[in-house]
Short mmCIF file of C-alpha atoms and ligand atoms in Angstrom, two decimals:
data_model
loop_
_atom_site.label_atom_id
_atom_site.label_comp_id
_atom_site.label_asym_id
_atom_site.label_seq_id
_atom_site.Cartn_x
_atom_site.Cartn_y
_atom_site.Cartn_z
CA MET A 1 -30.00 45.16 37.33
CA SER A 2 -27.10 47.45 36.93
CA ASN A 3 -26.68 49.77 34.00
CA HIS A 4 -23.10 48.73 33.96
CA ASN A 5 -24.05 45.23 32.87
CA GLN A 6 -26.41 46.60 30.26
CA SER A 7 -23.88 48.85 28.70
CA ILE A 8 -21.38 46.08 28.15
CA ARG A 9 -23.97 43.55 27.09
CA ALA A 10 -22.52 40.92 24.82
CA GLN A 11 -23.35 40.58 21.14
CA TRP A 12 -22.67 38.07 18.40
CA SER A 13 -20.00 39.44 16.13
CA SER A 14 -21.75 38.24 12.99
CA ASN A 15 -25.04 36.79 11.84
CA ILE A 16 -23.40 33.59 10.70
CA GLY A 17 -21.78 33.25 14.14
CA PHE A 18 -25.23 33.52 15.69
CA ILE A 19 -26.70 30.97 13.29
CA LEU A 20 -23.91 28.48 13.97
CA ALA A 21 -24.26 28.94 17.72
CA ALA A 22 -28.02 28.46 17.58
CA VAL A 23 -27.67 25.41 15.34
CA GLY A 24 -24.99 24.19 17.75
CA SER A 25 -27.52 24.43 20.54
CA THR A 26 -30.20 22.56 18.62
CA VAL A 27 -27.89 19.80 17.40
CA GLY A 28 -27.21 17.87 20.53
CA LEU A 29 -27.65 14.55 22.18
CA GLY A 30 -31.35 14.89 21.40
CA ASN A 31 -30.81 14.93 17.66
CA ILE A 32 -28.12 12.34 17.43
CA TRP A 33 -28.81 10.15 20.40
CA LYS A 34 -32.61 10.32 20.84
CA PHE A 35 -34.00 11.13 17.40
CA PRO A 36 -32.96 8.03 15.42
CA GLY A 37 -34.36 5.73 18.10
CA LYS A 38 -37.67 7.58 18.17
CA ALA A 39 -37.93 7.62 14.40
CA TYR A 40 -37.28 3.90 14.39
CA GLU A 41 -39.83 3.06 17.06
CA ASN A 42 -42.55 5.25 15.67
CA GLY A 43 -42.74 3.98 12.14
CA GLY A 44 -39.64 5.31 10.34
CA ALA A 45 -40.65 7.28 7.25
CA VAL A 46 -44.13 8.14 8.62
CA PHE A 47 -42.55 9.65 11.69
CA LEU A 48 -40.15 11.70 9.58
CA ILE A 49 -43.05 13.20 7.62
CA ILE A 50 -45.04 14.13 10.72
CA TYR A 51 -41.91 15.49 12.35
CA LEU A 52 -41.20 17.77 9.40
CA VAL A 53 -44.73 19.15 9.41
CA ILE A 54 -44.55 19.80 13.15
CA ILE A 55 -41.19 21.54 12.88
CA ALA A 56 -42.47 23.78 10.10
CA VAL A 57 -45.78 24.65 11.73
CA ILE A 58 -45.09 24.68 15.45
CA GLY A 59 -41.33 24.51 16.00
CA ALA A 60 -40.51 27.44 13.74
CA THR A 61 -43.41 29.45 15.21
CA VAL A 62 -42.21 29.07 18.77
CA MET A 63 -38.57 29.65 17.83
CA LEU A 64 -39.43 32.92 16.11
CA ALA A 65 -41.47 33.96 19.15
CA GLU A 66 -38.49 33.31 21.45
CA PHE A 67 -36.02 35.18 19.23
CA THR A 68 -38.40 38.10 18.98
CA ILE A 69 -38.86 38.40 22.73
CA GLY A 70 -35.11 38.11 23.28
CA ARG A 71 -34.04 40.61 20.70
CA HIS A 72 -36.71 43.12 21.59
CA THR A 73 -35.95 43.17 25.30
CA LYS A 74 -32.20 42.49 25.03
CA LYS A 75 -32.44 40.64 28.31
CA GLU A 76 -32.15 37.13 29.64
CA THR A 77 -35.41 35.32 30.22
CA VAL A 78 -36.47 36.63 33.63
CA GLY A 79 -35.71 40.23 32.71
CA ALA A 80 -37.38 39.78 29.34
CA TYR A 81 -40.58 38.45 30.86
CA ARG A 82 -40.52 41.18 33.50
CA GLN A 83 -40.11 43.90 30.92
CA LEU A 84 -43.11 42.70 28.92
CA ARG A 85 -45.29 42.03 31.98
CA PRO A 86 -43.84 42.38 35.49
CA GLN A 87 -46.16 39.75 36.95
CA TRP A 88 -44.80 37.16 34.53
CA ALA A 89 -41.18 37.37 35.72
CA SER A 90 -41.39 34.17 37.73
CA LEU A 91 -42.72 32.29 34.71
CA GLY A 92 -39.56 33.34 32.90
CA PHE A 93 -37.65 31.61 35.64
CA LEU A 94 -39.21 28.27 34.62
CA GLY A 95 -36.86 28.22 31.65
CA VAL A 96 -33.84 28.64 33.92
CA VAL A 97 -35.02 25.77 36.10
CA ALA A 98 -35.49 23.55 33.05
CA CYS A 99 -31.95 24.32 31.82
CA PHE A 100 -30.56 23.62 35.26
CA ILE A 101 -32.18 20.18 35.43
CA VAL A 102 -31.31 19.21 31.85
CA LEU A 103 -27.68 20.22 32.49
CA CYS A 104 -27.55 17.90 35.47
CA TYR A 105 -27.84 14.93 33.12
CA TYR A 106 -26.27 16.50 30.06
CA PHE A 107 -23.05 16.93 31.99
CA GLN A 108 -22.94 13.24 32.82
CA VAL A 109 -23.82 11.98 29.37
CA GLY A 110 -21.26 14.40 27.90
CA GLY A 111 -18.72 12.79 30.23
CA TRP A 112 -19.75 9.32 29.05
CA VAL A 113 -19.09 10.43 25.48
CA LEU A 114 -15.56 11.46 26.43
CA TYR A 115 -15.14 8.17 28.24
CA TYR A 116 -16.10 6.35 25.05
CA ILE A 117 -13.61 8.33 22.99
CA TYR A 118 -10.96 7.38 25.52
CA SER A 119 -12.04 3.74 25.51
CA TYR A 120 -12.09 3.41 21.73
CA ILE A 121 -8.58 4.77 21.63
CA PHE A 122 -7.09 2.84 24.52
CA LYS A 123 -9.39 -0.10 25.19
CA SER A 124 -11.17 -0.91 21.97
CA ALA A 125 -10.76 -4.63 22.52
CA GLU A 126 -12.80 -4.45 25.70
CA VAL A 127 -15.47 -2.20 24.23
CA PHE A 128 -15.95 -4.67 21.40
CA THR A 129 -15.77 -7.92 23.22
CA ASP A 130 -17.30 -7.21 26.58
CA PRO A 131 -21.05 -6.83 26.09
CA SER A 132 -21.46 -5.34 29.52
CA PHE A 133 -18.75 -2.72 29.03
CA TYR A 134 -21.27 0.06 29.36
CA PHE A 135 -22.59 -1.12 32.71
CA ASN A 136 -19.32 -2.35 33.98
CA TYR A 137 -17.21 0.68 33.32
CA MET A 138 -19.55 3.57 33.06
CA LEU A 139 -22.31 2.86 35.51
CA GLY A 140 -20.43 0.77 38.03
CA PHE A 141 -22.31 -2.47 37.90
CA ASN A 142 -20.65 -5.81 37.51
CA GLU A 143 -23.21 -7.99 35.80
CA ALA A 144 -21.32 -11.19 36.38
CA THR A 145 -21.31 -10.87 40.15
CA GLY A 146 -24.38 -8.63 40.44
CA THR A 147 -22.50 -6.12 42.56
CA ALA A 148 -22.47 -2.38 42.25
CA PHE A 149 -19.42 -0.22 42.81
CA PHE A 150 -18.77 3.47 42.62
CA PRO A 151 -18.27 4.48 38.97
CA TRP A 152 -15.37 6.91 39.37
CA ALA A 153 -14.68 7.31 35.69
CA GLY A 154 -18.28 7.47 34.46
CA ALA A 155 -19.67 9.68 37.20
CA ILE A 156 -16.72 11.82 38.28
CA ILE A 157 -13.61 11.96 36.14
CA PHE A 158 -14.96 12.24 32.62
CA PRO A 159 -18.00 14.36 33.49
CA LEU A 160 -15.64 16.70 35.31
CA ILE A 161 -13.56 17.13 32.16
CA PHE A 162 -16.68 17.77 30.11
CA ILE A 163 -18.03 20.29 32.62
CA SER A 164 -14.73 22.10 32.84
CA LEU A 165 -14.61 22.51 29.07
CA THR A 166 -18.16 23.88 29.04
CA VAL A 167 -17.39 26.29 31.86
CA ILE A 168 -14.20 27.56 30.21
CA ILE A 169 -16.04 28.33 26.98
CA VAL A 170 -18.91 30.08 28.76
CA ILE A 171 -16.52 32.16 30.87
CA ARG A 172 -14.77 33.34 27.73
CA GLY A 173 -18.05 34.91 26.77
CA VAL A 174 -20.61 35.01 24.01
CA GLU A 175 -18.38 36.16 21.21
CA LYS A 176 -14.95 34.84 22.15
CA GLY A 177 -16.14 31.61 23.71
CA ILE A 178 -19.44 30.36 22.36
CA GLU A 179 -19.40 31.93 18.93
CA LYS A 180 -15.79 31.06 18.27
CA PHE A 181 -16.14 27.45 19.34
CA ASN A 182 -19.23 26.94 17.20
CA THR A 183 -17.61 28.51 14.16
CA ILE A 184 -15.08 25.70 14.19
CA GLY A 185 -17.07 22.94 15.85
CA MET A 186 -20.21 23.01 13.74
CA PRO A 187 -18.55 22.69 10.31
CA ALA A 188 -16.45 19.86 11.79
CA LEU A 189 -19.59 18.20 13.05
CA PHE A 190 -21.32 18.40 9.66
CA ALA A 191 -18.28 16.99 7.89
CA ILE A 192 -18.06 14.02 10.27
CA LEU A 193 -21.78 13.40 10.04
CA VAL A 194 -21.69 13.24 6.26
CA ILE A 195 -18.68 10.87 6.27
CA LEU A 196 -20.37 8.57 8.76
CA MET A 197 -23.65 8.63 6.89
CA ILE A 198 -22.01 7.67 3.63
CA ARG A 199 -20.19 4.88 5.41
CA ALA A 200 -23.44 3.65 6.98
CA VAL A 201 -25.61 3.58 3.88
CA THR A 202 -22.94 1.76 1.89
CA LEU A 203 -22.64 -1.07 4.42
CA PRO A 204 -23.84 -4.41 3.11
CA GLY A 205 -27.36 -4.96 4.41
CA ALA A 206 -28.12 -1.29 4.96
CA GLY A 207 -30.79 -1.23 2.26
CA GLU A 208 -33.52 -2.57 4.49
CA GLY A 209 -32.93 0.18 7.03
CA LEU A 210 -32.98 2.80 4.30
CA HIS A 211 -36.22 1.39 2.97
CA TYR A 212 -37.77 1.65 6.43
CA MET A 213 -36.67 5.28 6.72
CA LEU A 214 -37.80 6.27 3.23
CA ILE A 215 -41.00 4.45 2.34
CA PRO A 216 -43.86 5.50 4.59
CA ASP A 217 -46.22 2.88 5.94
CA PHE A 218 -49.26 4.89 6.95
CA SER A 219 -50.77 2.03 8.90
CA ARG A 220 -48.18 2.89 11.55
CA LEU A 221 -49.58 6.35 12.10
CA THR A 222 -51.20 6.82 15.52
CA GLY A 223 -51.98 9.66 17.88
CA GLU A 224 -48.82 8.79 19.72
CA THR A 225 -46.74 9.49 16.61
CA PHE A 226 -47.84 13.13 16.83
CA LEU A 227 -47.18 13.40 20.54
CA VAL A 228 -43.73 11.91 20.36
CA ALA A 229 -42.88 14.05 17.34
CA LEU A 230 -44.07 17.21 19.06
CA GLY A 231 -42.15 16.52 22.27
CA GLN A 232 -39.03 15.61 20.34
CA ALA A 233 -39.34 18.71 18.13
CA PHE A 234 -39.29 20.99 21.17
CA PHE A 235 -36.31 19.35 22.78
CA SER A 236 -34.46 19.03 19.55
CA LEU A 237 -34.88 22.69 18.59
CA SER A 238 -33.90 23.78 22.12
CA LEU A 239 -37.28 25.43 22.57
CA GLY A 240 -39.11 26.05 25.80
CA MET A 241 -35.93 26.50 27.84
CA ALA A 242 -35.14 30.19 27.54
CA ILE A 243 -32.19 29.44 25.31
CA MET A 244 -33.47 31.04 22.15
CA ILE A 245 -34.56 34.09 24.13
CA THR A 246 -31.08 34.38 25.59
CA TYR A 247 -29.33 33.80 22.25
CA GLY A 248 -31.75 36.18 20.49
CA SER A 249 -30.97 38.86 23.06
CA TYR A 250 -27.38 39.02 21.82
CA LEU A 251 -28.47 39.64 18.23
CA ARG A 252 -28.14 43.00 16.55
CA LYS A 253 -31.25 44.79 15.36
CA GLU A 254 -30.21 44.63 11.72
CA GLU A 255 -30.44 40.86 11.43
CA ASN A 256 -33.40 39.19 9.81
CA LEU A 257 -35.22 37.12 12.43
CA ALA A 258 -37.62 35.27 10.16
CA LYS A 259 -34.91 34.13 7.79
CA ASN A 260 -32.61 33.15 10.62
CA THR A 261 -35.37 31.06 12.17
CA ALA A 262 -35.92 29.22 8.89
CA LEU A 263 -32.21 28.52 8.52
CA ILE A 264 -31.75 27.34 12.10
CA CYS A 265 -34.79 25.05 12.02
CA GLY A 266 -33.65 23.77 8.63
CA PHE A 267 -30.09 22.95 9.65
CA GLY A 268 -31.10 21.56 13.03
CA THR A 269 -33.60 19.23 11.40
CA LEU A 270 -31.25 18.26 8.61
CA THR A 271 -28.69 17.02 11.11
CA ALA A 272 -31.30 14.99 12.96
CA PHE A 273 -32.27 13.39 9.66
CA LEU A 274 -28.67 12.74 8.70
CA ALA A 275 -28.18 11.09 12.08
CA GLY A 276 -31.26 8.95 11.45
CA PHE A 277 -29.94 7.97 8.04
CA MET A 278 -26.60 7.13 9.55
CA ILE A 279 -27.71 5.10 12.55
CA ILE A 280 -30.73 3.12 11.37
CA PRO A 281 -29.13 1.62 8.23
CA ALA A 282 -25.97 0.84 10.22
CA VAL A 283 -27.96 -0.90 12.89
CA TYR A 284 -29.87 -2.94 10.30
CA ALA A 285 -26.62 -3.84 8.60
CA ALA A 286 -25.13 -5.13 11.84
CA GLY A 287 -28.35 -6.97 12.66
CA VAL A 288 -28.67 -5.57 16.18
CA ALA A 289 -31.73 -4.21 17.91
CA PRO A 290 -31.49 -0.43 17.99
CA GLY A 291 -32.62 -0.16 21.59
CA LYS A 292 -33.22 3.30 22.89
CA GLY A 293 -31.90 5.96 25.17
CA SER A 294 -28.40 5.56 26.44
CA GLY A 295 -28.32 1.90 25.52
CA PHE A 296 -28.73 2.92 21.95
CA ALA A 297 -25.72 5.15 21.52
CA PHE A 298 -23.51 3.29 23.92
CA VAL A 299 -24.42 -0.38 23.68
CA SER A 300 -25.94 -1.20 20.27
CA LEU A 301 -23.43 0.90 18.41
CA ALA A 302 -20.47 -0.96 19.84
CA THR A 303 -21.69 -4.02 17.93
CA VAL A 304 -22.16 -1.92 14.81
CA PHE A 305 -18.58 -0.69 14.89
CA GLN A 306 -17.27 -4.11 15.78
CA HIS A 307 -18.69 -5.51 12.53
CA MET A 308 -17.37 -2.72 10.39
CA SER A 309 -13.93 -2.67 8.86
CA ALA A 310 -11.89 0.12 10.45
CA GLY A 311 -14.51 0.04 13.20
CA VAL A 312 -12.25 1.64 15.78
CA PHE A 313 -11.66 4.60 13.51
CA PHE A 314 -15.35 5.07 12.77
CA GLY A 315 -16.18 4.53 16.42
CA ILE A 316 -13.85 7.32 17.46
CA LEU A 317 -15.25 9.54 14.75
CA PHE A 318 -18.79 8.89 15.94
CA TYR A 319 -18.05 9.79 19.55
CA VAL A 320 -16.13 12.89 18.48
CA LEU A 321 -19.27 13.87 16.59
CA LEU A 322 -21.36 13.23 19.67
CA PHE A 323 -18.92 15.27 21.73
CA PHE A 324 -19.25 18.33 19.47
CA ALA A 325 -23.02 17.94 19.48
CA ALA A 326 -23.13 17.67 23.26
CA ILE A 327 -20.77 20.48 24.15
CA THR A 328 -22.30 23.07 21.82
CA SER A 329 -25.68 22.32 23.44
CA SER A 330 -24.38 22.24 26.96
CA MET A 331 -22.75 25.67 26.55
CA SER A 332 -26.10 27.08 25.42
CA LEU A 333 -27.80 25.60 28.47
CA LEU A 334 -25.17 26.94 30.84
CA GLU A 335 -25.16 30.33 29.12
CA SER A 336 -28.90 30.73 29.71
CA VAL A 337 -28.57 30.00 33.40
CA VAL A 338 -25.42 32.12 33.77
CA ALA A 339 -27.00 35.06 31.91
CA ALA A 340 -29.98 34.96 34.26
CA PHE A 341 -27.74 35.00 37.33
CA THR A 342 -25.26 37.60 36.12
CA GLU A 343 -27.92 39.99 34.89
CA ARG A 344 -30.39 39.60 37.72
CA MET A 345 -28.03 39.35 40.63
CA ASN A 346 -25.05 41.23 39.41
CA ILE A 347 -22.64 38.35 39.89
CA GLY A 348 -19.65 38.14 37.57
CA ARG A 349 -19.71 35.66 34.70
CA LYS A 350 -16.81 33.64 36.05
CA LYS A 351 -18.23 33.31 39.54
CA ALA A 352 -21.69 32.44 38.25
CA ALA A 353 -20.42 29.85 35.77
CA ILE A 354 -18.14 28.10 38.24
CA GLY A 355 -20.54 28.29 41.17
CA LEU A 356 -23.46 26.93 39.19
CA ALA A 357 -21.36 24.22 37.57
CA VAL A 358 -20.16 22.99 40.96
CA ILE A 359 -23.72 22.68 42.25
CA MET A 360 -24.90 20.99 39.08
CA PHE A 361 -21.97 18.62 39.09
CA ALA A 362 -22.75 17.55 42.65
CA ILE A 363 -26.34 16.79 41.67
CA SER A 364 -25.39 15.22 38.37
CA ILE A 365 -23.33 12.48 40.03
CA PHE A 366 -26.56 10.92 41.22
CA TYR A 367 -27.76 10.67 37.64
CA THR A 368 -25.12 8.11 36.78
CA VAL A 369 -24.96 6.48 40.17
CA SER A 370 -28.72 6.03 40.43
CA GLN A 371 -28.82 4.07 37.17
CA VAL A 372 -27.54 0.97 38.91
CA SER A 373 -26.06 1.55 42.31
CA VAL A 374 -28.19 -0.63 44.53
CA ASP A 375 -28.01 1.52 47.64
CA ILE A 376 -28.97 4.79 46.12
CA ARG A 377 -31.29 3.31 43.62
CA GLY A 378 -32.98 1.39 46.39
CA ILE A 379 -33.86 4.56 48.27
CA TRP A 380 -34.99 6.36 45.19
CA PHE A 381 -36.88 3.42 43.90
CA ASP A 382 -38.95 3.06 47.04
CA PHE A 383 -39.91 6.66 46.96
CA ALA A 384 -40.63 6.72 43.27
CA ASN A 385 -42.09 3.30 42.81
CA GLY A 386 -45.69 4.37 42.93
CA LEU A 387 -44.98 7.04 40.36
CA SER A 388 -43.15 4.53 38.19
CA PHE A 389 -39.98 6.56 37.78
CA PRO A 390 -37.32 3.94 38.13
CA THR A 391 -34.30 6.21 38.26
CA LEU A 392 -33.42 9.76 39.09
CA GLY A 393 -32.53 10.28 35.44
CA ASP A 394 -35.97 9.24 34.27
CA PHE A 395 -37.51 11.57 36.78
CA MET A 396 -35.41 14.50 35.58
CA GLU A 397 -36.28 13.79 31.98
CA LEU A 398 -39.96 13.47 32.70
CA LEU A 399 -40.07 16.65 34.71
CA THR A 400 -38.39 18.66 31.96
CA ASP A 401 -39.67 17.00 28.78
CA ARG A 402 -43.24 16.60 29.88
CA LEU A 403 -43.80 19.56 32.09
CA LEU A 404 -41.28 22.40 32.28
CA ILE A 405 -40.29 22.63 28.60
CA PRO A 406 -43.81 22.66 27.15
CA LEU A 407 -45.03 24.92 29.95
CA TYR A 408 -42.33 27.48 29.32
CA GLY A 409 -42.93 27.26 25.55
CA LEU A 410 -46.60 27.94 26.21
CA THR A 411 -45.82 30.98 28.36
CA ALA A 412 -43.52 32.37 25.63
CA CYS A 413 -46.30 32.09 23.00
CA LEU A 414 -48.93 33.56 25.29
CA LEU A 415 -46.68 36.35 26.49
CA LEU A 416 -45.83 37.37 22.97
CA ALA A 417 -49.21 36.91 21.32
CA TRP A 418 -51.67 37.93 24.01
CA VAL A 419 -49.85 39.98 26.63
CA TRP A 420 -47.33 42.02 24.69
CA GLY A 421 -49.31 41.74 21.46
CA ALA A 422 -48.61 39.82 18.28
CA LYS A 423 -48.57 43.05 16.33
CA ASN A 424 -45.68 44.36 18.41
CA GLY A 425 -43.88 41.11 17.73
CA VAL A 426 -44.37 41.54 13.99
CA ASP A 427 -43.05 45.11 14.24
CA GLU A 428 -39.92 43.87 16.01
CA ILE A 429 -39.33 41.24 13.32
CA ARG A 430 -39.95 43.78 10.58
CA GLN A 431 -37.62 46.32 12.11
CA ARG A 432 -34.97 45.62 9.51
CA GLY A 433 -35.61 42.25 7.99
CA LYS A 434 -38.34 41.46 5.55
CA PHE A 435 -41.38 39.62 6.85
CA PRO A 436 -43.91 39.40 4.02
CA PHE A 437 -47.47 40.26 4.95
CA LYS A 438 -48.96 36.81 4.30
CA LEU A 439 -46.21 35.09 6.26
CA ALA A 440 -46.62 37.49 9.17
CA GLU A 441 -50.36 36.90 9.20
CA GLY A 442 -49.86 33.16 9.19
CA TRP A 443 -47.34 33.36 12.02
CA VAL A 444 -49.67 35.49 14.15
CA PHE A 445 -52.41 32.92 13.74
CA LEU A 446 -50.07 30.07 14.63
CA VAL A 447 -48.52 31.76 17.65
CA LYS A 448 -51.89 32.90 18.98
CA PHE A 449 -53.91 29.74 18.57
CA ILE A 450 -52.30 26.69 17.03
CA ALA A 451 -49.01 26.52 18.93
CA PRO A 452 -50.60 27.09 22.37
CA ALA A 453 -53.32 24.53 21.64
CA ALA A 454 -50.76 21.95 20.49
CA ILE A 455 -48.61 22.55 23.57
CA ILE A 456 -51.56 22.20 25.92
CA ILE A 457 -52.30 18.88 24.25
CA ILE A 458 -48.72 17.70 24.80
CA ILE A 459 -48.83 18.66 28.44
CA ILE A 460 -52.13 16.93 29.12
CA PHE A 461 -51.33 13.76 27.22
CA GLY A 462 -47.74 13.71 28.37
CA LEU A 463 -48.71 13.88 32.01
CA PHE A 464 -51.68 11.59 31.96
CA LEU A 465 -51.07 9.12 29.23
CA GLY A 466 -48.20 7.11 30.55
CA ARG A 467 -45.16 6.96 28.35
CA ALA A 468 -46.50 8.85 25.36
CA LEU A 469 -43.65 11.33 25.32
CA THR A 470 -40.63 9.43 26.49
N1 LIG B 1 -31.43 20.56 21.38
C1 LIG B 1 -30.51 19.78 22.13
C2 LIG B 1 -30.48 18.38 21.67
O1 LIG B 1 -31.03 18.02 20.69
C3 LIG B 1 -30.83 19.67 23.56
C4 LIG B 1 -31.06 20.91 24.20
C5 LIG B 1 -32.26 21.14 24.67
C6 LIG B 1 -30.05 21.79 24.27
C7 LIG B 1 -32.52 22.29 25.22
C8 LIG B 1 -30.27 22.93 24.83
C9 LIG B 1 -31.52 23.18 25.29
O2 LIG B 1 -29.89 17.59 22.32
#
């Protein structure tokens, strides 16, 4: 690595800018698109309680570990791992691989969100009245005739716009691009979320959904609730993907890591909850099945908005919200990969961002196309049949959610607690900020034993127990 790069290393201009950027990374499609569906399927209020406990005990522990490694080394993930233990450098690369794969579908889904904004503005009649709008327009599958066609808009045009926006922001840099965008985008996102939530809970018939989300029914608690909550907590807090190491590496020494971690986990989780309290009551009020995954945000919600007065307006608002959530996360993903390439290989930011985005875009097209296109899906399906991964997208999600993300999270905990030494970590955190003795002791215990044990459990169960984590 060149000294040149080191000497001009980027920094956040303010602590609040850092917090907003980190919250921007955590609040993404995972919080708004995946979380409400998971909360619904796994018992509503019970799931929310377990989720909160897991965030406080394990999520915050791992996040603080990542920030500490990042700020101490002031390097992207591979360099950070290498500095603490040269033999671990390739493990640091796992995080880059995970970001790369997640981006390959994030870019497409981000494009779909833009496509929905466009459609609500220009074609709301079709969105509302054509139940197969999602398949027909976005994925390129005509249900009526059973034929597949190439989805130009869903796979190429809108994803390309989304990718270009992400690339432009990342090229502008940490302070002028990412920090600046988040300083405007995140307050806007919160404001929209609150408006939509108020609208949702005041819909006639929303009470039942609220009841489900507020009154715990402990008979619904199973081992799977914990597994799903743990997997979701990692994804939702952007842990286990090198992002918090990268973002932490741009933080000045005078900022308080422990407090920042608490704030970021708090805000990230609050938005997920607000999203849950927006979507579930709305879905109950409209009397539609919530569904899950992409069907949830793109299919069930069309019915919800259709039954609402000023539905087009609220529909647009919802997809604008989803757009802010998606782009602030996708820039954090791209930044982590770009930082690794620029710092390790001495490539300029612009070249790295554009080059990587082009490769990812090429791969990402298959994500959308493989959802329905008979030809491509046929090939993939045959190969994957035995493994029961029906589409490329499912395969990407399984590989990252079940394997790479927890594995990298595990390496971060072990590297900090056992290789570098938990005491050194505490010293780094204490450098300026306060970290009370009892809290530090508790964190050391969690990062040494509890977090690694919990992650090993997710990996084993996630890999061997069927769909426990999807
Ligand atoms: N946390 C983001 C979400 O909830 C997803 C994400 C994961 C973003 C990992 C960056 C890194 O959607």
